[in-house]
Coordinates of C-alpha atoms in Angstrom, one line a residue:
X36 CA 104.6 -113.3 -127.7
X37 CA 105.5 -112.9 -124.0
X38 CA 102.8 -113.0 -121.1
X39 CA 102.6 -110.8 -117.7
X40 CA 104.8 -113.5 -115.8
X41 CA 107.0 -113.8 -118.5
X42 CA 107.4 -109.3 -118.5
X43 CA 106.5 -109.0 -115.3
X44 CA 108.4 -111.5 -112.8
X45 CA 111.5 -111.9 -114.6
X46 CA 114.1 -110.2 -112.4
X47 CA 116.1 -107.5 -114.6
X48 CA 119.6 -109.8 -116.1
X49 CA 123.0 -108.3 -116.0
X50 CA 124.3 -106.6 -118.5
X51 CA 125.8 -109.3 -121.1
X52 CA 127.5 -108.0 -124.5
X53 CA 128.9 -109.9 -127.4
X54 CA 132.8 -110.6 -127.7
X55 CA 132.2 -110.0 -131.5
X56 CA 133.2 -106.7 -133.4
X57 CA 130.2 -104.4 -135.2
X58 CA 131.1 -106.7 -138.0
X59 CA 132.9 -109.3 -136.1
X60 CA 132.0 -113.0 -136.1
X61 CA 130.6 -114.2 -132.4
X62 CA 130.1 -118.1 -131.2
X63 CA 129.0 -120.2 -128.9
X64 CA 125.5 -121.1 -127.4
X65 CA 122.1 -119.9 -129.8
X66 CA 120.4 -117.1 -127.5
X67 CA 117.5 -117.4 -124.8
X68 CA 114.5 -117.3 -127.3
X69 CA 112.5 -114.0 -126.9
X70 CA 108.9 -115.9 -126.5
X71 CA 106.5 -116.2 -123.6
X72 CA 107.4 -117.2 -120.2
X73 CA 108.0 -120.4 -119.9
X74 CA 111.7 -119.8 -120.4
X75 CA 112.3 -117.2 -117.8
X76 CA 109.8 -119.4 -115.4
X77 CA 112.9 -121.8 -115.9
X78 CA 115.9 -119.1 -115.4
X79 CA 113.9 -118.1 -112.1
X80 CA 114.1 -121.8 -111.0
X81 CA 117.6 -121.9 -111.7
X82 CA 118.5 -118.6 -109.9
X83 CA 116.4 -120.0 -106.5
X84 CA 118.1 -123.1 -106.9
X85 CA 121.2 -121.1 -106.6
X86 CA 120.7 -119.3 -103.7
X87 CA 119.5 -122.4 -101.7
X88 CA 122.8 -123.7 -102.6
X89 CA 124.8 -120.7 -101.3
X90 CA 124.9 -118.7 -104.8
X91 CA 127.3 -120.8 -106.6
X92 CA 124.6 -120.7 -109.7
X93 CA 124.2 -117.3 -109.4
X94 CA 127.7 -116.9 -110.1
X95 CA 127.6 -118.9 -113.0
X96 CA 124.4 -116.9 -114.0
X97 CA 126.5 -113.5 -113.4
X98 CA 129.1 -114.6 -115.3
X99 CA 127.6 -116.2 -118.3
X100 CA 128.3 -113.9 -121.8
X101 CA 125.6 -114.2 -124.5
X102 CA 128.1 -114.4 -127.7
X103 CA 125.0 -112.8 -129.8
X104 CA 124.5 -109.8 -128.3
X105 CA 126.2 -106.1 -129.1
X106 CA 126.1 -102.9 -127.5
X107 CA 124.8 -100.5 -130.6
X108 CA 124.4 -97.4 -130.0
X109 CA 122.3 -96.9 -127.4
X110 CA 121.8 -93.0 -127.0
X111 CA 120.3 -93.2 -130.6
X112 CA 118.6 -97.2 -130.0
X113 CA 120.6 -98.3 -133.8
X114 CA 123.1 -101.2 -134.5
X115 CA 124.5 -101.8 -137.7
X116 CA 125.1 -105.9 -138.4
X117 CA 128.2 -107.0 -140.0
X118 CA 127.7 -108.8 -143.3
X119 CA 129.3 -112.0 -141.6
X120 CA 127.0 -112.3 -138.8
X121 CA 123.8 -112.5 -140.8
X122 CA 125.4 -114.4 -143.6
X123 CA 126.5 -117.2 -140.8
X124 CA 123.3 -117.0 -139.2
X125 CA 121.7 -118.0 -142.9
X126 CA 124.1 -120.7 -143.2
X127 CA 123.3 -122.2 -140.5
X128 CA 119.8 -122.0 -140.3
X129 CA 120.1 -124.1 -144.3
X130 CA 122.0 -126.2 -142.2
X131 CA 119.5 -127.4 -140.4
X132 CA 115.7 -128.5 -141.5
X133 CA 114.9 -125.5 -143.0
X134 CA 115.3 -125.2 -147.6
X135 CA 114.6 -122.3 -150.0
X136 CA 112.3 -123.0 -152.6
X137 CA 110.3 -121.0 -154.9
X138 CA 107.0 -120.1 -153.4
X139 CA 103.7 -118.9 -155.2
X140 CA 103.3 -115.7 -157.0
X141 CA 102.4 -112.9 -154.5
X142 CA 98.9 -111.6 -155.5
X143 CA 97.8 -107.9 -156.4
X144 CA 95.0 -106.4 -155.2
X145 CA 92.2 -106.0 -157.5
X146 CA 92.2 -102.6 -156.5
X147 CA 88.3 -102.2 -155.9
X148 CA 88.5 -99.8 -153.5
X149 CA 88.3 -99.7 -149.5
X150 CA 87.6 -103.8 -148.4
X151 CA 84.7 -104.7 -146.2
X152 CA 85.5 -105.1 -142.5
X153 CA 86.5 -108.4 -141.4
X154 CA 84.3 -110.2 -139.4
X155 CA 85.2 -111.5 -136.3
X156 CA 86.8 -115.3 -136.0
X157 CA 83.8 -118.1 -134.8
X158 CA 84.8 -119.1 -132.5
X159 CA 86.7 -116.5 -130.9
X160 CA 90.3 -118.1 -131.0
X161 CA 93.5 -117.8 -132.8
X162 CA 93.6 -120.7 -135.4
X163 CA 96.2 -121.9 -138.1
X164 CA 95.9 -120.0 -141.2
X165 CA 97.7 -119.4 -144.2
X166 CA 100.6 -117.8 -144.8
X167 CA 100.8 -114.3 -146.7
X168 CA 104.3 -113.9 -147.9
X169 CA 105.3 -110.4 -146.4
X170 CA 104.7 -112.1 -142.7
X171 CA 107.5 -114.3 -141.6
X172 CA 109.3 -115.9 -138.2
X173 CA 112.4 -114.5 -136.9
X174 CA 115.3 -116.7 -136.2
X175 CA 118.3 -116.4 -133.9
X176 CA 120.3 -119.6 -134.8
X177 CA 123.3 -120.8 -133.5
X178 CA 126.0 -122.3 -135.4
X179 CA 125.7 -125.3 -137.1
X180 CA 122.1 -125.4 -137.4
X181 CA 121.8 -126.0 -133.7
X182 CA 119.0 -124.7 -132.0
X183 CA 117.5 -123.8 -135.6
X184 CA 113.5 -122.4 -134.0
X185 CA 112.2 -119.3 -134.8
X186 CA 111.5 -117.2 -131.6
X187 CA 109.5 -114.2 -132.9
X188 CA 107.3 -113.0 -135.9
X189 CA 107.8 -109.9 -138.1
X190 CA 106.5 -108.7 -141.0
X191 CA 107.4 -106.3 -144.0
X192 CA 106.3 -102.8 -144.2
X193 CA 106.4 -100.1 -147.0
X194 CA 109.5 -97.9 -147.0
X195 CA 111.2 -95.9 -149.5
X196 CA 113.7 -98.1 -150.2
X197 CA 111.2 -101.2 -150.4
X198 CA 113.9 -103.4 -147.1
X199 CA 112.0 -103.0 -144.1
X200 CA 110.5 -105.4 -141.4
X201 CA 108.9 -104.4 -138.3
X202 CA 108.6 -106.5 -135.2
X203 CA 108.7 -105.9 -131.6
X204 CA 111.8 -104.2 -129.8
X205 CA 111.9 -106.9 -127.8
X206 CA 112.5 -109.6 -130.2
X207 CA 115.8 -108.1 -131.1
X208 CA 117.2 -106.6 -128.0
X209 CA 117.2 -107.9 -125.0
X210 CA 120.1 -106.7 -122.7
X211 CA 122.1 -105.7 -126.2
X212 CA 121.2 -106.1 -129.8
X213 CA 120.7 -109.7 -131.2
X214 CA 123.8 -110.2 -133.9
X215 CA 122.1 -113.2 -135.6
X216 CA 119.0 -112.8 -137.2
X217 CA 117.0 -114.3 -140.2
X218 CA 113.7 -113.6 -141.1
X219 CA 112.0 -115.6 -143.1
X220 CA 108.8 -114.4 -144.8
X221 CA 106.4 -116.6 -145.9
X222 CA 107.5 -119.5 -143.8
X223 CA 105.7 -123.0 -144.1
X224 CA 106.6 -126.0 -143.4
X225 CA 109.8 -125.7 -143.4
X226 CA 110.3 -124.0 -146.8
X227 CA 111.8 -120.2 -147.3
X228 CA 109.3 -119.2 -150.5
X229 CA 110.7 -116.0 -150.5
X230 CA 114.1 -115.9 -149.2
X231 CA 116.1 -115.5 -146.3
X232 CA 116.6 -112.0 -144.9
X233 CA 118.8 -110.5 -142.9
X234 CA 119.7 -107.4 -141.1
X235 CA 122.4 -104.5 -142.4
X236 CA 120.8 -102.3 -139.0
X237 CA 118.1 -102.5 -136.6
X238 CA 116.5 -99.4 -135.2
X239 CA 114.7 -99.4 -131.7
X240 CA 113.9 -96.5 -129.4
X241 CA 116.3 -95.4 -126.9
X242 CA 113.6 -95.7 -124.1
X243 CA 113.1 -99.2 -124.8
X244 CA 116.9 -99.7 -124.6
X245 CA 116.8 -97.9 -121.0
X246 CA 114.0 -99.4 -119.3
X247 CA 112.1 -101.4 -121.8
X248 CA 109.4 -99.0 -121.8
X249 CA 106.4 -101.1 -122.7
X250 CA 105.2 -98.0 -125.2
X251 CA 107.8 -98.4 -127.2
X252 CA 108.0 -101.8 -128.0
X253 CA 108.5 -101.9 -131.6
X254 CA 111.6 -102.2 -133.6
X255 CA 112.3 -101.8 -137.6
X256 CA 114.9 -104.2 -139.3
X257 CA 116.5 -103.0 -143.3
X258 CA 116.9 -106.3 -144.4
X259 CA 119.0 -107.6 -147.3
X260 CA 118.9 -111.1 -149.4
X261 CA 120.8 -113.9 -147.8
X262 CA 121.2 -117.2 -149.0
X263 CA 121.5 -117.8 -152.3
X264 CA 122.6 -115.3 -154.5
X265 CA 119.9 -112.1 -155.3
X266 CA 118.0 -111.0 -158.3
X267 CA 118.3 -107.4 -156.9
X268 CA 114.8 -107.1 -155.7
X269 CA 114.2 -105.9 -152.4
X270 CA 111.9 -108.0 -150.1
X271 CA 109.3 -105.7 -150.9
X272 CA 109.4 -106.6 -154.2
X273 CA 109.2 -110.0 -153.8
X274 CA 106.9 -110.0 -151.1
X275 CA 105.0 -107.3 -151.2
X276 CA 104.3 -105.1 -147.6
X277 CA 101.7 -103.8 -145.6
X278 CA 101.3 -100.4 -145.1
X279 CA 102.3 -98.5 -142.1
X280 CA 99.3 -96.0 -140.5
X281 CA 100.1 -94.2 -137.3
X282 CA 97.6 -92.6 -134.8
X283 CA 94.8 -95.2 -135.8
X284 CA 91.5 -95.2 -135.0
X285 CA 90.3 -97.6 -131.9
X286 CA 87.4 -100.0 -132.2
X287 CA 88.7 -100.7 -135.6
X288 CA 88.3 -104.9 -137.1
X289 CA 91.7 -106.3 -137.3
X290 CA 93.3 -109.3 -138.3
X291 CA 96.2 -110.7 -135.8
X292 CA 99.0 -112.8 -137.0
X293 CA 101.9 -114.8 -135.5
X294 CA 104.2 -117.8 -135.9
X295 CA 104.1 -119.9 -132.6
X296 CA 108.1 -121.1 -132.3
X297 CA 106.8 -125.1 -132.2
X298 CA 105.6 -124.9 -135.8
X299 CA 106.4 -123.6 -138.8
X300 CA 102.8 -121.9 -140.1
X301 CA 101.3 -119.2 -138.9
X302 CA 97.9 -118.8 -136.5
X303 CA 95.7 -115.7 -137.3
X304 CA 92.4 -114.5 -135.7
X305 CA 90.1 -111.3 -136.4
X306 CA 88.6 -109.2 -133.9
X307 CA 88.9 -105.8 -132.8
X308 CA 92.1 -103.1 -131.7
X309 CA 90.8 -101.5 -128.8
X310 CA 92.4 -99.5 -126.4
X311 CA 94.0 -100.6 -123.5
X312 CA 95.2 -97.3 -122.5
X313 CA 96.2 -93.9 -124.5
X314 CA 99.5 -95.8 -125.3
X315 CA 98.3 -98.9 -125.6
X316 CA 96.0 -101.4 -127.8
X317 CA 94.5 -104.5 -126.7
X318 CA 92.8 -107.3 -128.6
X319 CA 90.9 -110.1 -127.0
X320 CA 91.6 -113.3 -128.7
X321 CA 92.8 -116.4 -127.1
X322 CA 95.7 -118.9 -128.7
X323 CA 98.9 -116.8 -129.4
X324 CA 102.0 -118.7 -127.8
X325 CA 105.5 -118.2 -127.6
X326 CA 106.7 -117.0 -130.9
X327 CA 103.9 -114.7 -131.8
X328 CA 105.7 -111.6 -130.5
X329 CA 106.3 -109.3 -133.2
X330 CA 103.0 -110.8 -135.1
X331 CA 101.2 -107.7 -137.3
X332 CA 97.8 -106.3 -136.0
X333 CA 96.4 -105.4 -139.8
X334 CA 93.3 -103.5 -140.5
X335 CA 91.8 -102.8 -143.6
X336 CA 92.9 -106.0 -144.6
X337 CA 92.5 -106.4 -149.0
X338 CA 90.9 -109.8 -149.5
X339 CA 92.6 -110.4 -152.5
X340 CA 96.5 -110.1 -151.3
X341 CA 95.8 -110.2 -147.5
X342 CA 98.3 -107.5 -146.7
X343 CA 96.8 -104.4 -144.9
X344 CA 97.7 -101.4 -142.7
X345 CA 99.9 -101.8 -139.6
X346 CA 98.8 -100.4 -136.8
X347 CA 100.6 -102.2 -134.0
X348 CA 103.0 -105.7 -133.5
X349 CA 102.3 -108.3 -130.2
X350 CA 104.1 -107.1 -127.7
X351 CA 104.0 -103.7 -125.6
X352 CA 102.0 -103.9 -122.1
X353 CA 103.7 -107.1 -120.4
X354 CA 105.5 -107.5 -123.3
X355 CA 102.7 -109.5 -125.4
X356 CA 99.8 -110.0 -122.6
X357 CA 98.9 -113.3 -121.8
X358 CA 97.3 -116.4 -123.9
X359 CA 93.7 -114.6 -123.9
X360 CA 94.9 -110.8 -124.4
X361 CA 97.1 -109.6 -126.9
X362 CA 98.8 -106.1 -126.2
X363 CA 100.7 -103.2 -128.8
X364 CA 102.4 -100.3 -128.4
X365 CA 100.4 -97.5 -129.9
X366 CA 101.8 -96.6 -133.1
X367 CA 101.7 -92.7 -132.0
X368 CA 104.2 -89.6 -133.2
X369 CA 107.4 -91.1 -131.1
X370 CA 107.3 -94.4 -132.8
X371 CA 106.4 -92.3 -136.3
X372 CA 110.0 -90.5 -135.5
X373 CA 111.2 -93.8 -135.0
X374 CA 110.1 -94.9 -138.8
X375 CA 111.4 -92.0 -140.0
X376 CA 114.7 -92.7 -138.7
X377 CA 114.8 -96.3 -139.7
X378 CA 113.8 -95.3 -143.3
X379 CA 116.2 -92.3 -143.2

């Protein structure tokens, strides 16, 4: 999750694309993490720095090509991973501190009928919880296992085809598609339960690609099985998914969810998805750092398997908010036509 100095004061970068192919390979340095601002606070330093000493830093800044970045498409907002870059970018994240291990059976729902609201979190703060095996972090790791954190959340969502995840747009492109992504669902403690996963495409909307227009910060990954070799199931099927509801109701109890990038379990809190604006939900709980962006806002939450209805991701209106207001993009008809042509 990103806060109003992190979306707000960060001057706009050049343009930086990946020397990789659509299915090509790509190197170097890991990526600038998508979470909050402390990382842009630093790039701003830098670039001052620079000009005090006559702009030989913002040369360098210019000049500087983020290997893990490709153009896509952008007059339709898709990109379509080569199987090398994700199956590298698993390899390196079991490189480093991070094993796959069989994790507990996923429950089912007792089915008895609509759950009770959630009550609000006492106190009124995002604290650890534990993890439900269709929410995940979101890596970019380099090679080698260097730089192995997770610098977003995302979780899995119903589909047709049972192999999407939905996060925020801006976890996966930032001035060009990120090429190197895992996500790992049911993350703890530096076990994969449930797998790796990684992209075969990655659908945002065009406007968000243009101007990052904070109403359309969502994005939807199809995801396939990395790692060690597959069963055949899709992640659905191995970790169950929430559902997707567009055009919610406001004022509704809702359960927030995200992995902060300094740890490997996730923080949750419950309180209510209110509207910010027409475009735009907010919801007022302290205590989501960097790494949350991308986290599920769930309502209708079923006790029994803790999955629920999507009806928004941190991130939209200053990309996140700030570390007492959350902020979505409102999950209205363009970002419905952008599920439909993710699932297409």
């Amino acid at each position: 999750m990103e806060t109003g100095e992190y979306g707000r004061t960060m001057a706009k970068e050049a343009p930086r694309r990946v020397a990789e192919a659509e299915d090509g390979t790509g190197g170097g340095a890991s990526p600038a993490h998508a979470g909050r601002y402390p990382q842009r606070r630093v790039a701003l330093a830098l670039l001052a720095a620079g000009l005090l000493a006559g702009g030989a830093a913002l040369v360098l800044w210019a000049g500087a090509r983020d290997p893990y970045l490709a153009d896509g498409d952008p007059h339709t907002g898709t990109y379509r991973p080569g199987r090398h870059a994700g199956d590298a970018a698993a390899a390196a994240l079991l490189a480093g501190p991070y094993r796959e291990r069989p994790g507990p059976p996923v429950p089912v729902s007792a089915d008895h009928g609509s759950p009770a609201p959630l009550p609000a979190s006492r106190p009124l703060q995002a604290t650890p919880a534990a993890p439900s095996a269709p929410v995940g972090a979101l890596f970019s790791p380099g090679d080698d296992g260097d730089d192995p954190g997770h610098h977003c959340t995302a979780s899995v969502v119903h589909s047709p085809a049972g192999d999407l995840v939905a996060t925020a747009a801006h976890c996966v492109h930032d001035g060009g598609f990120r090429t190197r992504l895992v996500f790992v669902p049911g993350l703890r403690d530096g076990i994969a339960p449930y797998g790796l996963w990684v992209p075969t495409r990655i659908d945002v909307d065009p406007r968000w690609i243009a101007d990052r227009d904070p109403d359309r910060d969502l994005a939807f990954l199809r995801v396939r099985r990395a790692g060690r070799p597959t069963d055949g199931r899709t992640v659905e099927e191995v970790t169950g998914a929430e559902q997707i509801r567009f055009d919610a109701p406001t004022g509704r109890p809702a359960l927030l969810t995200g992995y902060p990038e300094d740890r490997d379990t996730p923080l949750a809190c419950r309180h209510t998805a209110d509207a910010e604006s027409g475009t735009q939900l907010r919801f007022a709980c302290p205590g989501f750092p960097n790494g949350t962006s991308g986290g599920p806002m769930l309502i209708d939450v079923d006790p029994a398997t803790g999955t629920g209805s999507l009806i928004g991701v941190i991130g939209g209106l200053d990309e996140g908010g700030d570390d007492a207001t959350s902020y979505s993009s409102r999950l209205g008809k363009d970002l419905a036509a952008l599920y439909r042509r993710a699932t297409s």
